[in-house]
Amino acid sequence: MTRVLVVDDEPQILRGLRTNLVARGYVVDTAPDGEAALDLAARHRPDVVIVDLGLPGIDGVDVIRGLRTWTAVPIIVLSAREQESEKVDALDAGADDYVTKPFGMGELLARVRASERRAVSPDAEEAVVRTPAFTVDLTAKKVVAADETAIRLTPTEWHLVEILVRHPGKLVGQRQLLQEVWGPRYEEETNYLRVYMAQIRRKLEPEPARPRFFITEPGMGYRFEPGG
Amino acid sequence: MTRVLVVDDEPQILRGLRTNLVARGYVVDTAPDGEAALDLAARHRPDVVIVDLGLPGIDGVDVIRGLRTWTAVPIIVLSAREQESEKVDALDAGADDYVTKPFGMGELLARVRASERRAVSPDAEEAVVRTPAFTVDLTAKKVVAADETAIRLTPTEWHLVEILVRHPGKLVGQRQLLQEVWGPRYEEETNYLRVYMAQIRRKLEPEPARPRFFITEPGMGYRFEPGG
DNA sequence: CGTCGACGTCAAGATCGCGTCAAGGGGGCT
DNA sequence: AGCCCCCTTGACGCGATCTTGACGTCGACG
């Protein structure tokens, strides 16, 4: 399941893209302006972002910069402007691709596929992490306890678990966690981390009061220890 | 140093691209056809490949397929053909980007930069410093004793250890330590250093009273000696 | 031999960060 | 429209960590 965020101020284009993408099996979010786009991106964590440069309010290039402060998600730019300086600015701000309107839907879809392929390929291996108490399947986005029962995680819980599990043994700073899960404006809300780490431990740790796998490093961050 | 492989059958374009890329500090290989391209790619392992679709002999799309059998190197396609089906084929064969001729050099360079940026980010190097008594993992922010037991450091302790370990064998002034850990207003508080160095030695030195690794240079600062 | 400066040690109070609980509100699904 | 789940937010207690001061030790130097 690939989630695509489309940002454009023209309702027709938005509708056209949504229809085509949904028909290909994508899950689609749409945003009419930059504000909504940044907000949605932080909450829904799209796998690909398609953004129009000519937006009301925040400029498209600034949307790209805003995203790039905290995520490496592939960004495809749409634009009616042919000027080379526009393209260079958008690409150097962190965009991955640039398509000029009018564009063919087939081409755009092919570029989306290329973006997906790039993002998924590096970690295709070893998508399952096992511990003595539970198993995390990163591609299926599932957690299974040692006794084979499935464990349900909320989106936010999963997001945290995913980040920690992808860096086994490494300390992940609270800033980084907050930024990646909630967005760059939440770097100070260490409260969230405490609440959610407690919930995660309740669901995954044999003894939530004595964490073996999700270790707190006071004042610094959290660490996932696969060995326990 | 980034190595770029340019594949095109028109000598002028080849020369133009080489000149521009070399001027930007890239190392450039050129190939006039697909055979030479695949051969050069295998031998020189480029970081980015720029390939023209209209090649004599092997088709450009087949060059892409050939590369994709063994490498994930970013591939940028150049082409005079505007047809959408061409673009879709090239992208689905594994290309990352597609630029139609005539193209602006600034745009192409920006797309090369975008490719580079994507490729470099996922690689995080391991920074580990070993001594006979303990091992410091700078990326995981972890210290392990010689007997494999983990050693817990507080944030301040870790900060000090990190600075010293990153300058092995070198003397680090007390001013510098105080400034980096506590801030510029604490440059005179050499007390702090004494307290924390004592704690660090208690945790890491086999004989805290006779430091082997964290050496005091009276009146000047401290030094980390990996050999002990 | 005495003094002085710098360092190591220790202990106690203040502060900070963490885990926990619970209530409120909003959005999605039926 | 109603319900339920999830996210947000605040308060509280406890333990760990930081800060701070005092004291002992050692070596250099006069």
Short mmCIF file of C-alpha atoms (C1' of nucleotides) in Angstrom, two decimals:
data_model
loop_
_atom_site.label_atom_id
_atom_site.label_comp_id
_atom_site.label_asym_id
_atom_site.label_seq_id
_atom_site.Cartn_x
_atom_site.Cartn_y
_atom_site.Cartn_z
CA MET A 1 0.00 0.00 0.00
CA THR A 2 1.56 3.23 -1.14
CA ARG A 3 0.30 6.52 0.19
CA VAL A 4 0.56 9.56 -2.08
CA LEU A 5 0.06 13.17 -1.04
CA VAL A 6 -1.02 15.48 -3.87
CA VAL A 7 -0.72 19.25 -3.37
CA ASP A 8 -2.37 21.51 -5.92
CA ASP A 9 -4.72 24.47 -5.79
CA GLU A 10 -6.70 23.54 -8.88
CA PRO A 11 -9.57 21.24 -7.90
CA GLN A 12 -9.77 19.68 -11.35
CA ILE A 13 -6.16 18.58 -11.37
CA LEU A 14 -6.54 17.35 -7.81
CA ARG A 15 -9.56 15.31 -8.78
CA GLY A 16 -7.95 13.99 -11.94
CA LEU A 17 -4.84 12.85 -10.14
CA ARG A 18 -6.78 11.31 -7.33
CA THR A 19 -8.92 9.30 -9.71
CA ASN A 20 -5.96 7.99 -11.65
CA LEU A 21 -3.90 7.18 -8.61
CA VAL A 22 -6.71 5.48 -6.76
CA ALA A 23 -7.41 3.38 -9.86
CA ARG A 24 -3.81 2.12 -9.65
CA GLY A 25 -4.23 1.09 -6.05
CA TYR A 26 -2.64 4.07 -4.33
CA VAL A 27 -4.03 5.64 -1.20
CA VAL A 28 -4.34 9.36 -1.89
CA ASP A 29 -4.34 12.42 0.34
CA THR A 30 -4.97 15.81 -1.22
CA ALA A 31 -4.13 19.30 0.01
CA PRO A 32 -5.10 22.58 -1.62
CA ASP A 33 -2.27 24.65 -0.11
CA GLY A 34 1.10 24.42 1.57
CA GLU A 35 -0.14 24.64 5.14
CA ALA A 36 -2.46 21.70 4.75
CA ALA A 37 0.24 19.80 2.88
CA LEU A 38 2.82 20.09 5.67
CA ASP A 39 0.24 19.19 8.25
CA LEU A 40 -1.00 16.16 6.34
CA ALA A 41 2.51 14.99 5.58
CA ALA A 42 3.41 15.06 9.25
CA ARG A 43 0.32 13.14 10.25
CA HIS A 44 -0.04 10.61 7.44
CA ARG A 45 3.54 10.01 6.41
CA PRO A 46 3.06 9.66 2.64
CA ASP A 47 5.42 7.50 0.60
CA VAL A 48 5.43 9.96 -2.29
CA VAL A 49 4.54 13.67 -2.50
CA ILE A 50 3.39 15.40 -5.69
CA VAL A 51 3.43 19.18 -5.33
CA ASP A 52 2.47 22.02 -7.62
CA LEU A 53 4.77 25.03 -7.52
CA GLY A 54 2.08 27.70 -7.95
CA LEU A 55 0.34 27.55 -4.61
CA PRO A 56 -1.57 30.18 -2.67
CA GLY A 57 0.03 31.08 0.63
CA ILE A 58 3.26 29.20 1.19
CA ASP A 59 5.27 28.81 -1.99
CA GLY A 60 5.77 25.34 -3.40
CA VAL A 61 9.53 25.59 -2.95
CA ASP A 62 9.00 26.40 0.71
CA VAL A 63 6.78 23.36 1.06
CA ILE A 64 9.68 21.31 -0.27
CA ARG A 65 12.07 22.91 2.20
CA GLY A 66 9.64 22.35 5.03
CA LEU A 67 9.35 18.68 4.22
CA ARG A 68 13.08 18.26 3.77
CA THR A 69 13.81 19.47 7.29
CA TRP A 70 12.50 16.21 8.63
CA THR A 71 11.80 13.65 5.92
CA ALA A 72 13.44 12.10 2.86
CA VAL A 73 10.14 11.22 1.18
CA PRO A 74 10.34 11.39 -2.66
CA ILE A 75 8.96 14.71 -3.94
CA ILE A 76 7.77 15.19 -7.51
CA VAL A 77 7.19 18.77 -8.62
CA LEU A 78 4.49 19.79 -11.08
CA SER A 79 4.72 23.17 -12.68
CA ALA A 80 3.43 25.18 -15.58
CA ARG A 81 6.60 27.24 -15.61
CA GLU A 82 9.28 26.23 -18.04
CA GLN A 83 11.96 28.54 -16.71
CA GLU A 84 15.17 26.76 -15.91
CA SER A 85 15.81 28.74 -12.74
CA GLU A 86 12.50 27.47 -11.35
CA LYS A 87 13.53 23.93 -11.94
CA VAL A 88 16.97 24.40 -10.42
CA ASP A 89 15.52 26.08 -7.35
CA ALA A 90 12.97 23.34 -6.77
CA LEU A 91 15.47 20.54 -7.29
CA ASP A 92 18.07 22.15 -5.06
CA ALA A 93 15.45 22.72 -2.38
CA GLY A 94 15.18 18.96 -2.20
CA ALA A 95 12.76 17.85 -4.93
CA ASP A 96 13.52 14.58 -6.65
CA ASP A 97 11.81 15.18 -9.94
CA TYR A 98 10.30 17.97 -11.98
CA VAL A 99 7.47 17.61 -14.52
CA THR A 100 6.15 20.51 -16.60
CA LYS A 101 2.48 20.93 -17.34
CA PRO A 102 0.82 19.82 -19.43
CA PHE A 103 2.00 16.33 -18.63
CA GLY A 104 0.86 12.89 -19.62
CA MET A 105 -0.70 10.82 -16.91
CA GLY A 106 1.29 7.80 -18.03
CA GLU A 107 4.52 9.68 -17.60
CA LEU A 108 3.59 10.96 -14.17
CA LEU A 109 2.61 7.49 -13.03
CA ALA A 110 5.91 6.13 -14.34
CA ARG A 111 7.76 8.78 -12.37
CA VAL A 112 5.81 7.89 -9.27
CA ARG A 113 6.78 4.26 -9.77
CA ALA A 114 10.43 5.29 -10.19
CA SER A 115 10.26 7.22 -6.91
CA GLU A 116 8.70 4.30 -5.08
CA ARG A 117 11.29 1.88 -6.41
CA ARG A 118 14.13 4.09 -5.23
CA ALA A 119 12.73 4.53 -1.78
CA VAL A 120 11.87 0.91 -1.16
CA SER A 121 14.86 -0.86 -2.68
CA PRO A 122 17.59 -0.04 -0.16
CA ASP A 123 15.89 -1.74 2.75
CA ALA A 124 14.16 -4.59 0.93
CA GLU A 125 16.34 -7.05 2.79
CA GLU A 126 15.90 -8.04 6.40
CA ALA A 127 12.45 -6.55 6.76
CA VAL A 128 11.70 -8.76 9.76
CA VAL A 129 13.20 -8.18 13.17
CA ARG A 130 12.90 -10.86 15.83
CA THR A 131 13.26 -10.63 19.57
CA PRO A 132 12.63 -13.27 22.20
CA ALA A 133 9.30 -11.64 22.98
CA PHE A 134 7.91 -10.44 19.65
CA THR A 135 8.55 -10.12 15.92
CA VAL A 136 8.28 -6.94 13.88
CA ASP A 137 7.58 -7.20 10.16
CA LEU A 138 8.58 -3.86 8.69
CA THR A 139 7.12 -4.38 5.23
CA ALA A 140 3.84 -5.87 6.38
CA LYS A 141 3.70 -3.32 9.22
CA LYS A 142 2.76 -6.00 11.68
CA VAL A 143 3.87 -7.08 15.12
CA VAL A 144 3.41 -10.63 16.35
CA ALA A 145 3.97 -11.78 19.91
CA ALA A 146 6.06 -14.84 20.76
CA ASP A 147 2.85 -16.88 21.14
CA GLU A 148 1.81 -16.03 17.56
CA THR A 149 -0.95 -13.66 18.57
CA ALA A 150 -1.06 -10.47 16.57
CA ILE A 151 -0.46 -7.20 18.43
CA ARG A 152 -2.35 -4.12 17.35
CA LEU A 153 -0.45 -0.84 17.28
CA THR A 154 -1.97 2.54 16.55
CA PRO A 155 -0.40 4.51 13.67
CA THR A 156 1.66 6.67 15.99
CA GLU A 157 2.80 3.72 18.06
CA TRP A 158 3.83 1.88 14.92
CA HIS A 159 5.69 4.88 13.62
CA LEU A 160 7.79 5.09 16.75
CA VAL A 161 8.43 1.36 16.81
CA GLU A 162 9.44 1.42 13.17
CA ILE A 163 12.03 4.14 13.64
CA LEU A 164 13.56 2.49 16.67
CA VAL A 165 13.57 -0.98 15.12
CA ARG A 166 15.21 0.30 11.96
CA HIS A 167 18.18 1.40 14.06
CA PRO A 168 18.76 -1.64 16.24
CA GLY A 169 21.16 -1.02 19.10
CA LYS A 170 21.49 2.63 18.21
CA LEU A 171 20.44 5.51 20.36
CA VAL A 172 17.77 7.61 18.67
CA GLY A 173 17.55 11.15 20.03
CA GLN A 174 14.23 12.44 21.31
CA ARG A 175 14.45 15.33 18.85
CA GLN A 176 14.77 12.97 15.96
CA LEU A 177 11.85 10.86 17.11
CA LEU A 178 9.59 13.83 17.67
CA GLN A 179 10.55 15.36 14.36
CA GLU A 180 10.04 12.21 12.35
CA VAL A 181 6.75 11.23 13.93
CA TRP A 182 5.05 14.51 14.71
CA GLY A 183 6.91 16.97 12.49
CA PRO A 184 9.48 19.67 13.06
CA ARG A 185 7.27 21.86 15.22
CA TYR A 186 6.99 19.29 17.98
CA GLU A 187 10.66 18.93 18.86
CA GLU A 188 10.08 20.05 22.44
CA GLU A 189 7.06 17.90 23.24
CA THR A 190 8.93 15.17 25.07
CA ASN A 191 5.65 14.47 26.81
CA TYR A 192 4.43 12.63 23.74
CA LEU A 193 7.39 10.31 23.81
CA ARG A 194 6.76 9.37 27.42
CA VAL A 195 3.10 8.63 26.83
CA TYR A 196 3.70 6.58 23.70
CA MET A 197 6.72 4.70 24.92
CA ALA A 198 4.64 3.66 27.91
CA GLN A 199 1.89 2.37 25.62
CA ILE A 200 4.36 0.54 23.41
CA ARG A 201 5.93 -1.11 26.40
CA ARG A 202 2.55 -2.14 27.72
CA LYS A 203 1.90 -3.90 24.45
CA LEU A 204 5.32 -5.36 23.70
CA GLU A 205 7.39 -5.73 26.84
CA PRO A 206 6.92 -8.85 28.98
CA GLU A 207 7.46 -6.64 32.01
CA PRO A 208 6.47 -3.10 31.07
CA ALA A 209 7.89 -1.79 34.30
CA ARG A 210 11.28 -3.34 33.46
CA PRO A 211 11.87 -2.68 29.76
CA ARG A 212 14.23 -5.11 28.04
CA PHE A 213 13.83 -4.04 24.43
CA PHE A 214 12.89 -0.38 24.44
CA ILE A 215 15.47 1.22 26.66
CA THR A 216 15.35 4.79 27.91
CA GLU A 217 18.56 6.73 27.87
CA PRO A 218 17.66 9.56 30.24
CA GLY A 219 18.15 12.99 28.78
CA MET A 220 19.13 11.62 25.38
CA GLY A 221 16.58 9.36 23.77
CA TYR A 222 15.56 5.74 23.33
CA ARG A 223 17.23 2.60 22.09
CA PHE A 224 15.88 -0.67 20.69
CA GLU A 225 17.86 -3.72 21.84
CA PRO A 226 16.85 -6.78 19.80
CA GLY A 227 18.60 -9.17 22.17
CA GLY A 228 16.76 -7.81 25.16
CA MET B 1 34.54 12.98 -5.23
CA THR B 2 31.62 11.97 -7.41
CA ARG B 3 32.15 9.89 -10.52
CA VAL B 4 29.76 10.42 -13.44
CA LEU B 5 29.42 8.21 -16.49
CA VAL B 6 28.02 9.95 -19.59
CA VAL B 7 26.73 7.83 -22.45
CA ASP B 8 25.94 9.56 -25.76
CA ASP B 9 26.79 9.03 -29.38
CA GLU B 10 27.11 12.69 -30.29
CA PRO B 11 30.66 13.85 -29.63
CA GLN B 12 29.62 17.47 -29.14
CA ILE B 13 27.17 16.68 -26.38
CA LEU B 14 29.67 14.35 -24.80
CA ARG B 15 32.29 17.09 -24.83
CA GLY B 16 29.91 19.73 -23.57
CA LEU B 17 28.74 17.63 -20.66
CA ARG B 18 32.26 16.60 -19.77
CA THR B 19 33.43 20.21 -19.68
CA ASN B 20 30.57 21.35 -17.50
CA LEU B 21 30.77 18.45 -15.11
CA VAL B 22 34.53 18.62 -14.71
CA ALA B 23 34.21 22.33 -14.01
CA ARG B 24 31.91 21.42 -11.09
CA GLY B 25 34.44 19.03 -9.64
CA TYR B 26 33.04 15.76 -10.94
CA VAL B 27 35.17 12.96 -12.30
CA VAL B 28 33.77 12.07 -15.72
CA ASP B 29 33.83 8.92 -17.83
CA THR B 30 32.35 9.01 -21.32
CA ALA B 31 31.10 6.22 -23.54
CA PRO B 32 29.86 6.54 -27.13
CA ASP B 33 27.68 3.42 -27.09
CA GLY B 34 25.96 0.94 -24.85
CA GLU B 35 28.67 -1.71 -24.96
CA ALA B 36 31.34 0.68 -23.74
CA ALA B 37 28.95 2.09 -21.14
CA LEU B 38 28.23 -1.25 -19.51
CA ASP B 39 31.92 -2.10 -19.57
CA LEU B 40 32.99 1.22 -18.05
CA ALA B 41 30.26 1.10 -15.42
CA ALA B 42 31.42 -2.32 -14.29
CA ARG B 43 35.02 -1.26 -14.07
CA HIS B 44 34.72 2.25 -12.64
CA ARG B 45 31.58 2.03 -10.49
CA PRO B 46 30.16 5.51 -11.22
CA ASP B 47 28.01 7.34 -8.68
CA VAL B 48 25.67 8.72 -11.35
CA VAL B 49 24.97 7.64 -14.95
CA ILE B 50 23.66 9.96 -17.67
CA VAL B 51 22.49 8.04 -20.73
CA ASP B 52 21.09 9.05 -24.10
CA LEU B 53 18.29 6.89 -25.43
CA GLY B 54 19.23 7.09 -29.08
CA LEU B 55 22.33 4.95 -29.15
CA PRO B 56 23.87 2.87 -31.94
CA GLY B 57 23.98 -0.82 -31.16
CA ILE B 58 22.40 -1.61 -27.83
CA ASP B 59 19.37 0.54 -27.13
CA GLY B 60 19.45 3.00 -24.27
CA VAL B 61 16.65 1.20 -22.47
CA ASP B 62 18.67 -2.00 -22.63
CA VAL B 63 21.63 -0.21 -21.15
CA ILE B 64 19.40 0.74 -18.24
CA ARG B 65 18.22 -2.84 -17.84
CA GLY B 66 21.80 -4.09 -18.00
CA LEU B 67 22.88 -1.74 -15.28
CA ARG B 68 19.90 -2.53 -13.11
CA THR B 69 20.77 -6.20 -13.02
CA TRP B 70 23.61 -5.47 -10.64
CA THR B 71 23.58 -1.86 -9.44
CA ALA B 72 21.22 0.73 -7.99
CA VAL B 73 23.25 3.68 -9.28
CA PRO B 74 21.10 6.72 -10.15
CA ILE B 75 20.38 6.86 -13.89
CA ILE B 76 19.35 10.05 -15.69
CA VAL B 77 18.00 9.63 -19.23
CA LEU B 78 18.53 12.16 -21.98
CA SER B 79 16.38 11.97 -25.05
CA ALA B 80 15.22 13.94 -28.03
CA ARG B 81 12.02 11.95 -28.19
CA GLU B 82 9.01 13.50 -26.57
CA GLN B 83 6.77 10.47 -26.87
CA GLU B 84 5.25 9.49 -23.60
CA SER B 85 5.65 5.78 -24.20
CA GLU B 86 9.41 6.28 -24.47
CA LYS B 87 9.51 7.98 -21.11
CA VAL B 88 7.40 5.35 -19.45
CA ASP B 89 9.53 2.54 -20.86
CA ALA B 90 12.78 4.13 -19.73
CA LEU B 91 11.50 4.92 -16.26
CA ASP B 92 10.00 1.48 -15.80
CA ALA B 93 13.23 -0.10 -16.99
CA GLY B 94 14.85 1.46 -13.97
CA ALA B 95 15.78 5.02 -14.86
CA ASP B 96 15.46 7.60 -12.10
CA ASP B 97 14.93 10.68 -14.22
CA TYR B 98 14.12 11.69 -17.76
CA VAL B 99 15.19 14.94 -19.46
CA THR B 100 14.17 15.86 -22.99
CA LYS B 101 16.55 17.59 -25.36
CA PRO B 102 17.17 20.37 -25.75
CA PHE B 103 17.88 20.76 -22.07
CA GLY B 104 19.49 23.48 -20.00
CA MET B 105 22.79 22.67 -18.45
CA GLY B 106 21.71 24.20 -15.15
CA GLU B 107 18.72 21.92 -15.01
CA LEU B 108 20.75 18.83 -15.78
CA LEU B 109 23.29 19.71 -13.13
CA ALA B 110 20.49 20.27 -10.62
CA ARG B 111 19.10 16.84 -11.45
CA VAL B 112 22.53 15.31 -11.00
CA ARG B 113 22.75 16.95 -7.59
CA ALA B 114 19.31 15.60 -6.69
CA SER B 115 20.46 12.09 -7.65
CA GLU B 116 23.63 12.39 -5.61
CA ARG B 117 21.75 13.61 -2.59
CA ARG B 118 19.42 10.64 -2.68
CA ALA B 119 22.15 8.09 -3.07
CA VAL B 120 24.46 9.31 -0.32
CA SER B 121 21.95 9.78 2.46
CA PRO B 122 21.20 6.18 3.45
CA ASP B 123 24.77 5.28 4.20
CA ALA B 124 25.71 5.85 7.79
CA GLU B 125 29.22 4.89 8.68
CA GLU B 126 30.25 3.08 11.80
CA ALA B 127 32.42 5.03 14.15
CA VAL B 128 33.84 2.75 16.83
CA VAL B 129 36.84 3.39 19.03
CA ARG B 130 38.40 0.45 20.88
CA THR B 131 40.67 0.32 23.87
CA PRO B 132 41.88 -2.69 25.84
CA ALA B 133 39.33 -1.90 28.55
CA PHE B 134 36.24 -0.67 26.71
CA THR B 135 34.73 0.17 23.33
CA VAL B 136 33.00 3.42 22.42
CA ASP B 137 30.42 3.38 19.61
CA LEU B 138 30.00 6.97 18.54
CA THR B 139 26.98 6.48 16.28
CA ALA B 140 25.05 4.22 18.65
CA LYS B 141 26.14 6.38 21.58
CA LYS B 142 27.02 3.31 23.55
CA VAL B 143 29.96 2.19 25.67
CA VAL B 144 30.70 -1.47 26.22
CA ALA B 145 33.26 -2.84 28.67
CA ALA B 146 35.83 -5.46 27.68
CA ASP B 147 33.59 -8.15 29.20
CA GLU B 148 30.69 -7.13 26.93
CA THR B 149 28.65 -5.53 29.68
CA ALA B 150 27.07 -2.24 28.73
CA ILE B 151 28.16 0.86 30.62
CA ARG B 152 25.63 3.59 31.22
CA LEU B 153 26.77 7.18 30.93
CA THR B 154 24.70 10.23 31.81
CA PRO B 155 24.24 12.86 29.07
CA THR B 156 26.97 15.08 30.47
CA GLU B 157 29.37 12.21 30.92
CA TRP B 158 28.73 11.01 27.39
CA HIS B 159 29.22 14.47 25.99
CA LEU B 160 32.65 14.74 27.58
CA VAL B 161 33.68 11.26 26.52
CA GLU B 162 32.54 11.93 22.97
CA ILE B 163 34.62 15.07 22.62
CA LEU B 164 37.74 13.44 24.03
CA VAL B 165 37.34 10.24 22.00
CA ARG B 166 36.86 12.17 18.79
CA HIS B 167 40.33 13.64 19.28
CA PRO B 168 42.35 10.53 20.16
CA GLY B 169 45.83 11.28 21.48
CA LYS B 170 45.24 15.02 21.31
CA LEU B 171 45.09 17.40 24.21
CA VAL B 172 41.71 19.07 24.61
CA GLY B 173 41.80 22.32 26.61
CA GLN B 174 39.57 22.76 29.63
CA ARG B 175 38.10 25.89 28.06
CA GLN B 176 37.06 23.97 25.02
CA LEU B 177 35.52 21.16 27.05
CA LEU B 178 33.61 23.53 29.32
CA GLN B 179 32.39 25.59 26.39
CA GLU B 180 31.20 22.66 24.33
CA VAL B 181 29.46 20.85 27.14
CA TRP B 182 28.16 23.61 29.42
CA GLY B 183 28.24 26.68 27.18
CA PRO B 184 30.38 29.77 26.89
CA ARG B 185 29.48 31.15 30.31
CA TYR B 186 31.01 28.24 32.16
CA GLU B 187 34.57 28.54 30.88
CA GLU B 188 35.92 29.12 34.39
CA GLU B 189 34.12 26.30 36.15
CA THR B 190 36.98 23.84 36.08
CA ASN B 191 35.31 22.26 39.07
CA TYR B 192 32.81 20.59 36.80
CA LEU B 193 35.55 18.94 34.82
CA ARG B 194 37.12 17.46 37.93
CA VAL B 195 33.83 16.06 39.17
CA TYR B 196 32.85 14.55 35.83
CA MET B 197 36.24 13.22 34.88
CA ALA B 198 36.26 11.42 38.21
CA GLN B 199 32.88 9.86 37.45
CA ILE B 200 33.95 8.86 33.95
CA ARG B 201 37.09 7.23 35.30
CA ARG B 202 35.11 5.37 37.91
CA LYS B 203 32.98 3.92 35.14
CA LEU B 204 35.60 3.28 32.48
CA GLU B 205 39.08 3.01 33.98
CA PRO B 206 40.22 -0.35 35.38
CA GLU B 207 42.03 1.59 38.11
CA PRO B 208 40.25 4.92 38.51
CA ALA B 209 43.03 6.17 40.76
CA ARG B 210 45.63 5.49 38.04
CA PRO B 211 44.02 6.64 34.76
CA ARG B 212 45.36 4.95 31.64
CA PHE B 213 42.93 6.30 29.04
CA PHE B 214 41.72 9.65 30.29
CA ILE B 215 44.89 11.51 31.17
CA THR B 216 45.05 14.83 33.01
CA GLU B 217 47.41 17.43 31.65
CA PRO B 218 47.69 19.72 34.67
CA GLY B 219 46.81 23.31 33.97
CA MET B 220 45.86 22.59 30.38
CA GLY B 221 43.20 19.97 29.86
CA TYR B 222 42.61 16.29 29.26
CA ARG B 223 43.71 13.73 26.71
CA PHE B 224 42.24 10.43 25.55
CA GLU B 225 44.83 7.70 24.89
CA PRO B 226 43.26 4.76 23.02
CA GLY B 227 46.26 2.51 23.63
CA GLY B 228 46.17 3.06 27.37
"C1'" DC C 1 60.86 22.97 54.76
"C1'" DG C 2 56.71 25.71 53.92
"C1'" DT C 3 53.43 27.67 50.75
"C1'" DC C 4 50.60 27.75 46.89
"C1'" DG C 5 48.03 26.14 42.98
"C1'" DA C 6 45.72 22.48 40.76
"C1'" DC C 7 43.57 18.25 41.09
"C1'" DG C 8 40.74 14.36 43.08
"C1'" DT C 9 37.17 13.08 46.33
"C1'" DC C 10 32.96 13.28 48.78
"C1'" DA C 11 28.40 14.55 50.19
"C1'" DA C 12 24.10 17.13 50.20
"C1'" DG C 13 20.54 19.96 48.26
"C1'" DA C 14 18.20 21.45 44.12
"C1'" DT C 15 16.68 20.44 39.76
"C1'" DC C 16 15.36 17.85 35.96
"C1'" DG C 17 13.53 14.05 33.39
"C1'" DC C 18 10.79 10.00 33.31
"C1'" DG C 19 6.80 6.95 34.04
"C1'" DT C 20 2.07 6.91 35.13
"C1'" DC C 21 -2.73 8.07 35.18
"C1'" DA C 22 -6.84 10.18 33.61
"C1'" DA C 23 -9.79 13.37 31.30
"C1'" DG C 24 -11.12 15.80 27.13
"C1'" DG C 25 -11.76 16.32 22.24
"C1'" DG C 26 -11.68 15.26 17.45
"C1'" DG C 27 -12.00 12.39 13.43
"C1'" DG C 28 -13.19 8.26 11.09
"C1'" DC C 29 -16.25 4.42 10.53
"C1'" DT C 30 -20.67 2.20 10.64
"C1'" DA D 1 -26.00 10.80 13.63
"C1'" DG D 2 -23.73 8.16 17.03
"C1'" DC D 3 -20.00 5.52 18.68
"C1'" DC D 4 -15.39 4.31 19.39
"C1'" DC D 5 -10.67 4.74 18.95
"C1'" DC D 6 -6.87 7.55 19.00
"C1'" DC D 7 -4.39 11.64 19.98
"C1'" DT D 8 -3.54 15.47 23.00
"C1'" DT D 9 -2.74 17.59 27.41
"C1'" DG D 10 -2.03 18.37 32.30
"C1'" DA D 11 -0.72 16.87 36.96
"C1'" DC D 12 1.90 14.16 40.20
"C1'" DG D 13 5.57 11.37 42.52
"C1'" DC D 14 9.91 9.40 42.32
"C1'" DG D 15 14.49 8.60 41.15
"C1'" DA D 16 18.53 10.10 38.72
"C1'" DT D 17 21.35 13.77 37.54
"C1'" DC D 18 23.43 18.10 38.05
"C1'" DT D 19 25.27 21.68 40.87
"C1'" DT D 20 27.83 23.40 44.60
"C1'" DG D 21 30.84 23.71 48.45
"C1'" DA D 22 34.35 21.84 51.50
"C1'" DC D 23 38.34 19.10 52.32
"C1'" DG D 24 42.49 16.17 51.40
"C1'" DT D 25 46.49 15.26 48.41
"C1'" DC D 26 50.21 16.00 45.44
"C1'" DG D 27 53.93 18.42 43.12
"C1'" DA D 28 56.41 22.71 42.07
"C1'" DC D 29 58.79 26.36 43.65
"C1'" DG D 30 60.80 29.56 46.62
#
